[in-house]
mmCIF file of C-alpha atoms and ligand atoms in Angstrom:
data_model
loop_
_atom_site.group_PDB
_atom_site.id
_atom_site.type_symbol
_atom_site.label_atom_id
_atom_site.label_comp_id
_atom_site.label_asym_id
_atom_site.label_seq_id
_atom_site.Cartn_x
_atom_site.Cartn_y
_atom_site.Cartn_z
ATOM 1 C CA MET A 9 11.308 70.803 174.187
ATOM 2 C CA LYS A 10 11.403 72.487 177.618
ATOM 3 C CA ALA A 11 8.440 71.757 179.921
ATOM 4 C CA LEU A 12 7.497 72.302 183.565
ATOM 5 C CA VAL A 13 6.784 68.875 185.021
ATOM 6 C CA TYR A 14 4.928 68.009 188.245
ATOM 7 C CA TYR A 15 6.316 65.182 190.385
ATOM 8 C CA GLY A 16 3.976 65.332 193.395
ATOM 9 C CA ASP A 17 3.658 67.505 196.477
ATOM 10 C CA HIS A 18 6.106 70.481 196.260
ATOM 11 C CA LYS A 19 8.108 68.842 193.443
ATOM 12 C CA ILE A 20 8.328 70.461 190.022
ATOM 13 C CA ALA A 21 11.153 70.560 187.479
ATOM 14 C CA LEU A 22 11.827 72.294 184.189
ATOM 15 C CA GLU A 23 13.151 69.575 181.917
ATOM 16 C CA GLU A 24 13.480 68.288 178.362
ATOM 17 C CA ARG A 25 10.448 66.363 177.077
ATOM 18 C CA PRO A 26 9.504 65.063 173.627
ATOM 19 C CA LYS A 27 7.463 67.490 171.501
ATOM 20 C CA PRO A 28 3.763 66.425 171.471
ATOM 21 C CA THR A 29 2.263 64.908 168.330
ATOM 22 C CA ILE A 30 -1.268 64.720 166.906
ATOM 23 C CA ILE A 31 -3.084 61.752 168.470
ATOM 24 C CA LYS A 32 -6.649 62.284 167.191
ATOM 25 C CA PRO A 33 -7.796 64.001 163.977
ATOM 26 C CA THR A 34 -9.491 66.705 166.109
ATOM 27 C CA ASP A 35 -6.161 67.739 167.723
ATOM 28 C CA VAL A 36 -3.835 70.591 166.909
ATOM 29 C CA ILE A 37 -0.299 71.223 168.098
ATOM 30 C CA VAL A 38 0.288 74.796 169.266
ATOM 31 C CA LYS A 39 3.685 76.430 169.629
ATOM 32 C CA VAL A 40 3.269 78.310 172.895
ATOM 33 C CA LEU A 41 4.033 82.039 172.684
ATOM 34 C CA LYS A 42 3.020 83.056 176.177
ATOM 35 C CA THR A 43 1.758 81.256 179.248
ATOM 36 C CA THR A 44 1.355 82.015 182.946
ATOM 37 C CA ILE A 45 1.045 80.429 186.380
ATOM 38 C CA CYS A 46 -2.425 80.230 187.931
ATOM 39 C CA GLY A 47 -3.454 80.113 191.603
ATOM 40 C CA THR A 48 -4.723 76.648 190.685
ATOM 41 C CA ASP A 49 -1.166 75.626 189.689
ATOM 42 C CA LEU A 50 0.039 76.807 193.092
ATOM 43 C CA GLY A 51 -2.684 74.641 194.641
ATOM 44 C CA ILE A 52 -1.398 71.664 192.631
ATOM 45 C CA TYR A 53 2.176 72.429 193.690
ATOM 46 C CA LYS A 54 1.099 72.542 197.333
ATOM 47 C CA GLY A 55 -0.551 69.121 197.066
ATOM 48 C CA LYS A 56 -4.241 70.164 196.733
ATOM 49 C CA ASN A 57 -4.707 67.761 193.777
ATOM 50 C CA PRO A 58 -3.058 64.419 194.631
ATOM 51 C CA GLU A 59 -5.067 62.855 191.780
ATOM 52 C CA ILE A 60 -2.604 64.361 189.268
ATOM 53 C CA GLU A 61 -0.159 61.851 187.828
ATOM 54 C CA SER A 62 3.522 62.328 188.526
ATOM 55 C CA GLY A 63 5.211 63.409 185.288
ATOM 56 C CA ARG A 64 2.373 65.701 184.148
ATOM 57 C CA ILE A 65 3.296 68.941 182.355
ATOM 58 C CA LEU A 66 1.381 71.745 184.146
ATOM 59 C CA GLY A 67 -0.376 74.860 182.853
ATOM 60 C CA HIS A 68 -3.785 75.630 181.354
ATOM 61 C CA GLU A 69 -3.491 79.277 180.293
ATOM 62 C CA GLY A 70 -1.718 80.613 177.233
ATOM 63 C CA ILE A 71 -1.604 81.713 173.626
ATOM 64 C CA GLY A 72 0.353 80.387 170.681
ATOM 65 C CA ILE A 73 0.728 79.781 166.980
ATOM 66 C CA ILE A 74 -0.793 76.727 165.357
ATOM 67 C CA GLU A 75 2.022 74.426 164.301
ATOM 68 C CA GLU A 76 0.160 71.363 163.035
ATOM 69 C CA VAL A 77 -3.513 70.581 162.406
ATOM 70 C CA GLY A 78 -5.383 67.254 162.659
ATOM 71 C CA THR A 79 -7.329 66.123 159.582
ATOM 72 C CA SER A 80 -10.775 66.957 160.995
ATOM 73 C CA VAL A 81 -9.939 70.418 162.313
ATOM 74 C CA SER A 82 -11.947 72.792 160.111
ATOM 75 C CA GLN A 83 -11.826 76.080 162.032
ATOM 76 C CA PHE A 84 -8.078 76.725 162.295
ATOM 77 C CA LYS A 85 -5.023 76.486 160.114
ATOM 78 C CA LYS A 86 -1.280 76.378 160.535
ATOM 79 C CA GLY A 87 0.242 79.757 161.393
ATOM 80 C CA GLU A 88 -2.818 81.278 163.090
ATOM 81 C CA LYS A 89 -2.481 82.936 166.500
ATOM 82 C CA VAL A 90 -4.867 81.419 169.016
ATOM 83 C CA LEU A 91 -6.064 81.721 172.579
ATOM 84 C CA ILE A 92 -6.022 78.381 174.377
ATOM 85 C CA SER A 93 -9.094 77.999 176.570
ATOM 86 C CA CYS A 94 -8.417 76.409 179.952
ATOM 87 C CA ILE A 95 -11.473 74.265 179.198
ATOM 88 C CA THR A 96 -11.377 71.674 176.427
ATOM 89 C CA SER A 97 -14.760 70.893 174.887
ATOM 90 C CA CYS A 98 -16.032 68.579 172.169
ATOM 91 C CA GLY A 99 -18.977 70.849 171.311
ATOM 92 C CA SER A 100 -21.423 67.992 170.850
ATOM 93 C CA CYS A 101 -21.961 66.077 174.115
ATOM 94 C CA GLU A 102 -24.926 66.606 176.454
ATOM 95 C CA TYR A 103 -23.095 69.261 178.523
ATOM 96 C CA CYS A 104 -21.506 71.064 175.588
ATOM 97 C CA LYS A 105 -24.980 71.438 174.057
ATOM 98 C CA LYS A 106 -25.971 73.314 177.225
ATOM 99 C CA GLN A 107 -22.767 75.404 177.002
ATOM 100 C CA MET A 108 -21.580 73.716 180.204
ATOM 101 C CA TYR A 109 -18.204 73.114 178.620
ATOM 102 C CA ALA A 110 -16.612 72.620 182.044
ATOM 103 C CA HIS A 111 -18.398 69.272 182.154
ATOM 104 C CA CYS A 112 -17.711 68.132 178.576
ATOM 105 C CA LYS A 113 -17.770 64.336 178.566
ATOM 106 C CA ASP A 114 -14.520 64.298 176.593
ATOM 107 C CA GLY A 115 -12.893 67.416 178.014
ATOM 108 C CA GLY A 116 -13.538 69.998 180.721
ATOM 109 C CA TRP A 117 -10.500 71.080 182.697
ATOM 110 C CA ILE A 118 -7.977 68.523 181.502
ATOM 111 C CA LEU A 119 -5.028 70.689 180.349
ATOM 112 C CA GLY A 120 -2.183 70.606 182.841
ATOM 113 C CA TYR A 121 -4.316 68.267 184.939
ATOM 114 C CA MET A 122 -5.377 65.046 183.183
ATOM 115 C CA ILE A 123 -3.297 65.683 180.037
ATOM 116 C CA ASP A 124 -0.070 67.622 179.491
ATOM 117 C CA GLY A 125 -0.488 71.388 179.662
ATOM 118 C CA VAL A 126 0.836 74.638 178.256
ATOM 119 C CA GLN A 127 3.843 75.421 180.471
ATOM 120 C CA ALA A 128 6.013 74.085 177.669
ATOM 121 C CA GLU A 129 7.300 75.025 174.238
ATOM 122 C CA TYR A 130 4.506 73.064 172.525
ATOM 123 C CA VAL A 131 1.140 71.683 173.588
ATOM 124 C CA ARG A 132 -1.420 69.293 172.071
ATOM 125 C CA ILE A 133 -4.955 70.723 172.174
ATOM 126 C CA PRO A 134 -7.767 68.154 171.763
ATOM 127 C CA HIS A 135 -11.086 69.194 170.174
ATOM 128 C CA ALA A 136 -9.344 72.229 168.724
ATOM 129 C CA ASN A 137 -12.403 73.482 166.789
ATOM 130 C CA ASN A 138 -14.192 74.242 170.055
ATOM 131 C CA SER A 139 -11.300 74.776 172.476
ATOM 132 C CA LEU A 140 -9.356 77.543 170.734
ATOM 133 C CA HIS A 141 -10.270 81.119 169.860
ATOM 134 C CA ARG A 142 -8.753 83.358 167.200
ATOM 135 C CA ILE A 143 -7.219 86.481 168.806
ATOM 136 C CA PRO A 144 -8.221 89.847 167.289
ATOM 137 C CA GLU A 145 -5.211 91.918 166.204
ATOM 138 C CA SER A 146 -6.225 94.697 168.587
ATOM 139 C CA ILE A 147 -5.543 92.521 171.631
ATOM 140 C CA ASP A 148 -2.011 92.563 173.011
ATOM 141 C CA ASP A 149 -0.436 89.087 173.483
ATOM 142 C CA GLU A 150 0.003 89.497 177.239
ATOM 143 C CA ILE A 151 -3.580 90.625 177.733
ATOM 144 C CA ALA A 152 -4.848 87.709 175.655
ATOM 145 C CA VAL A 153 -3.332 85.259 178.172
ATOM 146 C CA LEU A 154 -5.732 86.636 180.804
ATOM 147 C CA LEU A 155 -8.645 85.356 178.714
ATOM 148 C CA SER A 156 -7.680 81.664 178.942
ATOM 149 C CA ASP A 157 -9.041 81.333 182.453
ATOM 150 C CA ILE A 158 -9.117 84.212 184.920
ATOM 151 C CA LEU A 159 -11.379 86.690 183.101
ATOM 152 C CA PRO A 160 -14.040 84.153 182.100
ATOM 153 C CA THR A 161 -13.800 82.566 185.576
ATOM 154 C CA GLY A 162 -14.318 85.875 187.357
ATOM 155 C CA HIS A 163 -17.107 86.851 184.988
ATOM 156 C CA GLU A 164 -19.030 83.569 184.803
ATOM 157 C CA ILE A 165 -18.574 81.943 188.204
ATOM 158 C CA GLY A 166 -18.266 85.179 190.189
ATOM 159 C CA VAL A 167 -20.297 87.917 188.505
ATOM 160 C CA GLN A 168 -22.895 86.054 186.422
ATOM 161 C CA TYR A 169 -23.575 83.300 188.976
ATOM 162 C CA GLY A 170 -23.605 85.958 191.705
ATOM 163 C CA LYS A 171 -26.218 87.875 189.642
ATOM 164 C CA VAL A 172 -24.512 91.244 190.144
ATOM 165 C CA LYS A 173 -27.010 93.987 189.192
ATOM 166 C CA PRO A 174 -26.861 97.780 188.814
ATOM 167 C CA GLY A 175 -26.724 99.394 192.245
ATOM 168 C CA ASP A 176 -25.740 96.212 194.112
ATOM 169 C CA GLU A 177 -23.349 96.324 197.034
ATOM 170 C CA ILE A 178 -20.928 93.472 196.559
ATOM 171 C CA ALA A 179 -17.913 92.007 198.346
ATOM 172 C CA ILE A 180 -15.110 90.020 196.774
ATOM 173 C CA VAL A 181 -12.999 87.903 199.110
ATOM 174 C CA GLY A 182 -9.558 87.336 197.567
ATOM 175 C CA ALA A 183 -7.691 89.934 195.507
ATOM 176 C CA GLY A 184 -5.662 87.467 193.464
ATOM 177 C CA PRO A 185 -5.869 87.430 189.669
ATOM 178 C CA VAL A 186 -9.261 85.694 189.858
ATOM 179 C CA GLY A 187 -10.680 88.123 192.427
ATOM 180 C CA MET A 188 -9.343 91.038 190.354
ATOM 181 C CA SER A 189 -11.071 89.560 187.302
ATOM 182 C CA VAL A 190 -14.311 89.488 189.283
ATOM 183 C CA LEU A 191 -13.670 93.120 190.204
ATOM 184 C CA LEU A 192 -13.123 94.176 186.585
ATOM 185 C CA THR A 193 -16.005 92.265 185.023
ATOM 186 C CA ALA A 194 -18.442 93.168 187.829
ATOM 187 C CA GLN A 195 -18.104 96.763 186.629
ATOM 188 C CA PHE A 196 -19.929 95.823 183.372
ATOM 189 C CA TYR A 197 -23.044 95.703 185.607
ATOM 190 C CA SER A 198 -22.497 98.925 187.613
ATOM 191 C CA PRO A 199 -22.624 97.794 191.251
ATOM 192 C CA SER A 200 -22.701 100.801 193.594
ATOM 193 C CA LYS A 201 -20.169 99.467 196.108
ATOM 194 C CA ILE A 202 -17.396 96.949 195.547
ATOM 195 C CA ILE A 203 -15.586 95.876 198.706
ATOM 196 C CA MET A 204 -12.361 93.968 198.163
ATOM 197 C CA ILE A 205 -11.108 91.796 201.039
ATOM 198 C CA ASP A 206 -7.613 90.292 201.263
ATOM 199 C CA LEU A 207 -4.591 90.003 203.577
ATOM 200 C CA ASP A 208 -2.206 91.662 201.141
ATOM 201 C CA ASP A 209 -2.198 95.485 201.310
ATOM 202 C CA ASN A 210 -0.352 95.745 198.026
ATOM 203 C CA ARG A 211 -3.085 93.797 196.214
ATOM 204 C CA LEU A 212 -5.754 95.843 197.982
ATOM 205 C CA LYS A 213 -4.091 99.032 196.766
ATOM 206 C CA LEU A 214 -4.189 97.731 193.199
ATOM 207 C CA ALA A 215 -7.842 96.723 193.695
ATOM 208 C CA LYS A 216 -8.623 100.389 194.446
ATOM 209 C CA GLU A 217 -6.895 101.396 191.210
ATOM 210 C CA LEU A 218 -8.954 98.813 189.331
ATOM 211 C CA GLY A 219 -12.286 100.058 190.662
ATOM 212 C CA ALA A 220 -12.885 98.782 194.212
ATOM 213 C CA THR A 221 -14.761 101.410 196.214
ATOM 214 C CA HIS A 222 -13.621 99.994 199.578
ATOM 215 C CA THR A 223 -10.937 97.576 200.764
ATOM 216 C CA ILE A 224 -10.604 95.572 203.969
ATOM 217 C CA ASN A 225 -7.498 93.790 205.225
ATOM 218 C CA SER A 226 -9.008 90.728 206.901
ATOM 219 C CA GLY A 227 -5.755 90.053 208.763
ATOM 220 C CA THR A 228 -5.957 93.273 210.750
ATOM 221 C CA THR A 229 -9.668 94.146 210.729
ATOM 222 C CA ASN A 230 -12.901 92.486 211.872
ATOM 223 C CA VAL A 231 -14.427 91.952 208.420
ATOM 224 C CA GLU A 232 -18.021 91.496 209.524
ATOM 225 C CA GLU A 233 -18.012 94.798 211.396
ATOM 226 C CA ALA A 234 -16.141 96.631 208.641
ATOM 227 C CA VAL A 235 -18.538 95.425 205.926
ATOM 228 C CA LYS A 236 -21.566 96.398 207.986
ATOM 229 C CA GLU A 237 -20.092 99.831 208.539
ATOM 230 C CA ILE A 238 -19.841 100.280 204.761
ATOM 231 C CA VAL A 239 -23.201 98.852 203.635
ATOM 232 C CA GLY A 240 -25.325 98.848 206.789
ATOM 233 C CA GLY A 241 -26.240 96.113 209.221
ATOM 234 C CA ASP A 242 -27.890 93.668 206.836
ATOM 235 C CA GLY A 243 -24.831 93.006 204.706
ATOM 236 C CA VAL A 244 -24.039 92.814 200.989
ATOM 237 C CA ASP A 245 -26.198 91.756 198.031
ATOM 238 C CA VAL A 246 -23.485 89.498 196.647
ATOM 239 C CA ALA A 247 -20.437 87.885 198.261
ATOM 240 C CA ILE A 248 -17.926 86.245 195.969
ATOM 241 C CA GLU A 249 -15.384 83.783 197.366
ATOM 242 C CA ALA A 250 -12.167 83.803 195.315
ATOM 243 C CA VAL A 251 -9.642 82.111 197.608
ATOM 244 C CA GLY A 252 -10.755 78.526 198.318
ATOM 245 C CA ILE A 253 -10.194 78.049 202.057
ATOM 246 C CA PRO A 254 -12.638 77.591 204.982
ATOM 247 C CA SER A 255 -11.993 81.014 206.585
ATOM 248 C CA THR A 256 -12.832 82.953 203.423
ATOM 249 C CA TRP A 257 -15.986 80.895 202.835
ATOM 250 C CA ASP A 258 -16.865 81.775 206.418
ATOM 251 C CA ILE A 259 -16.460 85.493 205.713
ATOM 252 C CA CYS A 260 -18.907 85.162 202.804
ATOM 253 C CA GLN A 261 -21.627 83.450 204.818
ATOM 254 C CA LYS A 262 -21.320 86.075 207.584
ATOM 255 C CA ILE A 263 -21.630 89.217 205.448
ATOM 256 C CA VAL A 264 -24.684 88.540 203.250
ATOM 257 C CA LYS A 265 -28.111 90.117 203.627
ATOM 258 C CA PRO A 266 -31.454 88.317 203.074
ATOM 259 C CA GLY A 267 -31.995 87.433 199.422
ATOM 260 C CA ALA A 268 -28.266 87.640 198.678
ATOM 261 C CA HIS A 269 -26.124 85.476 196.437
ATOM 262 C CA ILE A 270 -22.927 83.752 197.509
ATOM 263 C CA ALA A 271 -20.884 82.751 194.481
ATOM 264 C CA ASN A 272 -18.038 80.414 195.308
ATOM 265 C CA VAL A 273 -15.188 80.590 192.805
ATOM 266 C CA GLY A 274 -12.266 79.278 194.891
ATOM 267 C CA VAL A 275 -11.097 75.680 194.457
ATOM 268 C CA HIS A 276 -11.394 74.069 197.891
ATOM 269 C CA GLY A 277 -9.191 71.235 199.119
ATOM 270 C CA VAL A 278 -11.026 70.622 202.426
ATOM 271 C CA LYS A 279 -14.616 70.865 203.653
ATOM 272 C CA VAL A 280 -16.104 74.049 205.095
ATOM 273 C CA ASP A 281 -18.747 74.691 207.760
ATOM 274 C CA PHE A 282 -22.082 75.858 206.446
ATOM 275 C CA ASP A 283 -24.117 77.750 209.079
ATOM 276 C CA ILE A 284 -27.469 76.406 207.929
ATOM 277 C CA GLN A 285 -28.924 77.013 211.416
ATOM 278 C CA LYS A 286 -28.483 80.783 210.858
ATOM 279 C CA LEU A 287 -28.855 80.926 207.114
ATOM 280 C CA TRP A 288 -31.943 78.788 206.363
ATOM 281 C CA ILE A 289 -34.108 81.874 206.905
ATOM 282 C CA LYS A 290 -32.152 84.218 204.644
ATOM 283 C CA ASN A 291 -33.457 83.189 201.170
ATOM 284 C CA LEU A 292 -29.906 82.925 199.898
ATOM 285 C CA THR A 293 -28.710 81.507 196.613
ATOM 286 C CA ILE A 294 -25.367 79.736 196.730
ATOM 287 C CA THR A 295 -23.594 78.824 193.526
ATOM 288 C CA THR A 296 -20.444 76.859 192.793
ATOM 289 C CA GLY A 297 -18.734 75.867 189.611
ATOM 290 C CA LEU A 298 -15.877 75.472 187.244
ATOM 291 C CA VAL A 299 -15.580 78.066 184.491
ATOM 292 C CA ASN A 300 -17.392 77.078 181.277
ATOM 293 C CA THR A 301 -15.597 79.669 179.124
ATOM 294 C CA ASN A 302 -18.904 80.214 177.311
ATOM 295 C CA THR A 303 -18.420 83.991 177.686
ATOM 296 C CA THR A 304 -14.892 84.008 176.242
ATOM 297 C CA PRO A 305 -16.023 85.260 172.786
ATOM 298 C CA MET A 306 -17.951 88.086 174.457
ATOM 299 C CA LEU A 307 -14.976 88.973 176.662
ATOM 300 C CA LEU A 308 -12.650 88.971 173.644
ATOM 301 C CA LYS A 309 -14.883 91.660 172.123
ATOM 302 C CA ALA A 310 -15.051 93.674 175.357
ATOM 303 C CA VAL A 311 -11.270 93.489 175.763
ATOM 304 C CA SER A 312 -10.599 94.461 172.163
ATOM 305 C CA ALA A 313 -12.782 97.528 172.754
ATOM 306 C CA ASN A 314 -10.413 98.312 175.619
ATOM 307 C CA ARG A 315 -13.081 98.262 178.313
ATOM 308 C CA MET A 316 -10.790 97.142 181.142
ATOM 309 C CA ASP A 317 -7.447 98.214 182.528
ATOM 310 C CA LEU A 318 -5.874 94.776 182.275
ATOM 311 C CA LYS A 319 -2.212 95.651 181.857
ATOM 312 C CA LYS A 320 -2.035 96.656 185.533
ATOM 313 C CA MET A 321 -2.577 93.026 186.504
ATOM 314 C CA ILE A 322 0.720 91.961 184.943
ATOM 315 C CA THR A 323 3.512 92.490 187.446
ATOM 316 C CA HIS A 324 6.309 90.139 186.329
ATOM 317 C CA ARG A 325 7.715 88.723 183.112
ATOM 318 C CA PHE A 326 10.084 85.760 182.700
ATOM 319 C CA PRO A 327 11.388 83.620 179.847
ATOM 320 C CA LEU A 328 10.267 79.978 179.804
ATOM 321 C CA SER A 329 13.765 78.952 180.895
ATOM 322 C CA GLU A 330 13.113 80.703 184.255
ATOM 323 C CA LEU A 331 9.763 79.053 184.948
ATOM 324 C CA GLU A 332 10.931 77.328 188.139
ATOM 325 C CA HIS A 333 12.048 80.689 189.513
ATOM 326 C CA ALA A 334 8.729 82.217 188.389
ATOM 327 C CA TYR A 335 6.889 79.638 190.534
ATOM 328 C CA GLN A 336 8.936 80.727 193.546
ATOM 329 C CA VAL A 337 8.092 84.382 192.858
ATOM 330 C CA PHE A 338 4.365 83.600 192.579
ATOM 331 C CA LEU A 339 4.536 81.425 195.720
ATOM 332 C CA ASN A 340 5.873 84.480 197.572
ATOM 333 C CA ALA A 341 3.441 86.833 195.862
ATOM 334 C CA ALA A 342 2.991 89.196 198.814
ATOM 335 C CA GLU A 343 6.732 89.830 199.323
ATOM 336 C CA GLU A 344 7.377 89.898 195.577
ATOM 337 C CA LYS A 345 4.364 92.164 194.908
ATOM 338 C CA ALA A 346 3.323 89.686 192.231
ATOM 339 C CA LEU A 347 -0.132 89.370 190.699
ATOM 340 C CA LYS A 348 0.011 87.876 187.203
ATOM 341 C CA ILE A 349 3.271 86.583 185.762
ATOM 342 C CA ILE A 350 3.729 86.318 182.016
ATOM 343 C CA ILE A 351 6.066 83.607 180.715
ATOM 344 C CA THR A 352 7.426 84.005 177.193
ATOM 345 C CA ASN A 353 8.708 81.182 175.031
ATOM 346 C CA GLU A 354 11.448 82.887 173.026
HETATM 347 N N1 NAD B 423 -13.937 77.946 189.777
HETATM 348 C C1 NAD B 423 -13.086 78.062 188.777
HETATM 349 O O1 NAD B 423 -13.414 77.783 187.628
HETATM 350 C C2 NAD B 423 -11.695 78.559 189.037
HETATM 351 C C3 NAD B 423 -10.861 78.885 187.955
HETATM 352 C C4 NAD B 423 -9.584 79.394 188.219
HETATM 353 C C5 NAD B 423 -9.158 79.546 189.520
HETATM 354 N N2 NAD B 423 -9.985 79.187 190.550
HETATM 355 C C6 NAD B 423 -9.578 79.315 191.953
HETATM 356 O O2 NAD B 423 -9.764 80.655 192.360
HETATM 357 C C7 NAD B 423 -8.960 80.893 193.515
HETATM 358 C C8 NAD B 423 -8.176 82.186 193.345
HETATM 359 O O3 NAD B 423 -7.247 82.060 192.279
HETATM 360 P P1 NAD B 423 -6.070 83.129 192.111
HETATM 361 O O4 NAD B 423 -5.303 82.743 190.913
HETATM 362 O O5 NAD B 423 -6.596 84.505 192.228
HETATM 363 O O6 NAD B 423 -5.208 82.729 193.437
HETATM 364 P P2 NAD B 423 -4.160 83.511 194.322
HETATM 365 O O7 NAD B 423 -3.584 82.491 195.237
HETATM 366 O O8 NAD B 423 -3.244 84.325 193.481
HETATM 367 O O9 NAD B 423 -5.047 84.552 195.140
HETATM 368 C C9 NAD B 423 -5.696 84.257 196.322
HETATM 369 C C10 NAD B 423 -5.791 85.536 197.161
HETATM 370 O O10 NAD B 423 -6.411 85.191 198.394
HETATM 371 C C11 NAD B 423 -5.760 85.914 199.421
HETATM 372 N N3 NAD B 423 -5.997 85.219 200.692
HETATM 373 C C12 NAD B 423 -5.409 84.076 201.143
HETATM 374 N N4 NAD B 423 -5.868 83.765 202.364
HETATM 375 C C13 NAD B 423 -6.759 84.729 202.689
HETATM 376 C C14 NAD B 423 -7.553 84.976 203.841
HETATM 377 N N5 NAD B 423 -7.527 84.164 204.895
HETATM 378 N N6 NAD B 423 -8.363 86.076 203.834
HETATM 379 C C15 NAD B 423 -8.398 86.914 202.764
HETATM 380 N N7 NAD B 423 -7.661 86.723 201.649
HETATM 381 C C16 NAD B 423 -6.845 85.653 201.620
HETATM 382 C C17 NAD B 423 -4.318 85.980 199.005
HETATM 383 O O11 NAD B 423 -3.630 87.035 199.642
HETATM 384 C C18 NAD B 423 -4.444 86.167 197.494
HETATM 385 O O12 NAD B 423 -4.440 87.531 197.142
HETATM 386 C C19 NAD B 423 -8.073 79.651 193.679
HETATM 387 O O13 NAD B 423 -8.677 78.786 194.631
HETATM 388 C C20 NAD B 423 -8.145 79.037 192.293
HETATM 389 O O14 NAD B 423 -7.862 77.653 192.334
HETATM 390 C C21 NAD B 423 -11.243 78.721 190.314
HETATM 391 ZN ZN1 ZN B 424 -5.928 79.096 185.732
HETATM 392 ZN ZN1 ZN B 425 -18.493 67.936 175.147
#
């Protein structure tokens, strides 16, 4: 089968690999229908995760058809269309029992990281009973891909951890697919102002179409001053970091009012400065985390009721055979006007 393989810093190749087989009775093999490239994959490509073994097939987002089922898989059968969660979970360990699937003792984020992932014609999914979701007929295949990772990530780690409430004034730093997912799911809770901050004017324009009330280009504007002009001198109720670099963390800690929440969603590769000498007095709550995907069933229902304009997030489509080129397009997202790229396995 064709698969996108990681060989270390800035080295990937689309090549022939053996089709995966069932290893444990709880596994299934899925024939991938659609997958995508995540900002996290770009991070891997750029060397943010040197812990990943050379030879690993990347990818943790996608949908497919069940091809083969292990003997103890009770919830799914051959031929069913399924959403692959980016988080694998056993359903019975200490963390799974608390719905903290991200920290499953025999799972968590392993796909396209610790085990071979979904940027391939076939993928082995461990603990299939708990790690797959049936896709309602009313959900379009391309939209379903957005539920593997980015929508639950934006909702859980951005909006829920950030405790977005009706009337809140919130800021989202990073208008990538994850930041846009924060933007869309924040609107379930009716914040009064949503300020989107990014360097890419094209993404900021789309953010306006998806519901942002204000946008700020942090490359050309003093963000602190601009935010305070919009919401007043104290700052925002919630700041959500959806980039994963020191300067965007810094924006978040500078624009929050007393009692605010800072929800960090970005995956960071280096340490940041935390201005505790200014912030100790502010009664802030700071949250971090990896998506648990515990709200995926809820989001599947919201999406099937057509509550969000998700199609606008998909800017490019490529066949699996052009996956290497698709990486280059996503790496040059600003010039290519790319947001979410859908890869189809014909
Ligand atoms: N916590 C989790 O569970 C989880 C899950 C998935 C992804 N992530 C992380 O979320 C982050 C965003 O993912 P994505 O797919 O949207 O990535 P992306 O790379 O597509 O988007 C990042 C955005 O940040 C903007 N940006 C870059 N530098 C900036 C700066 N200095 N100021 C303002 N904006 C800047 C870019 O223009 C881009 O629009 C990544 O770090 C990713 O690894 C976290
Ligand atoms: Zn992802
Ligand atoms: Zn578990």
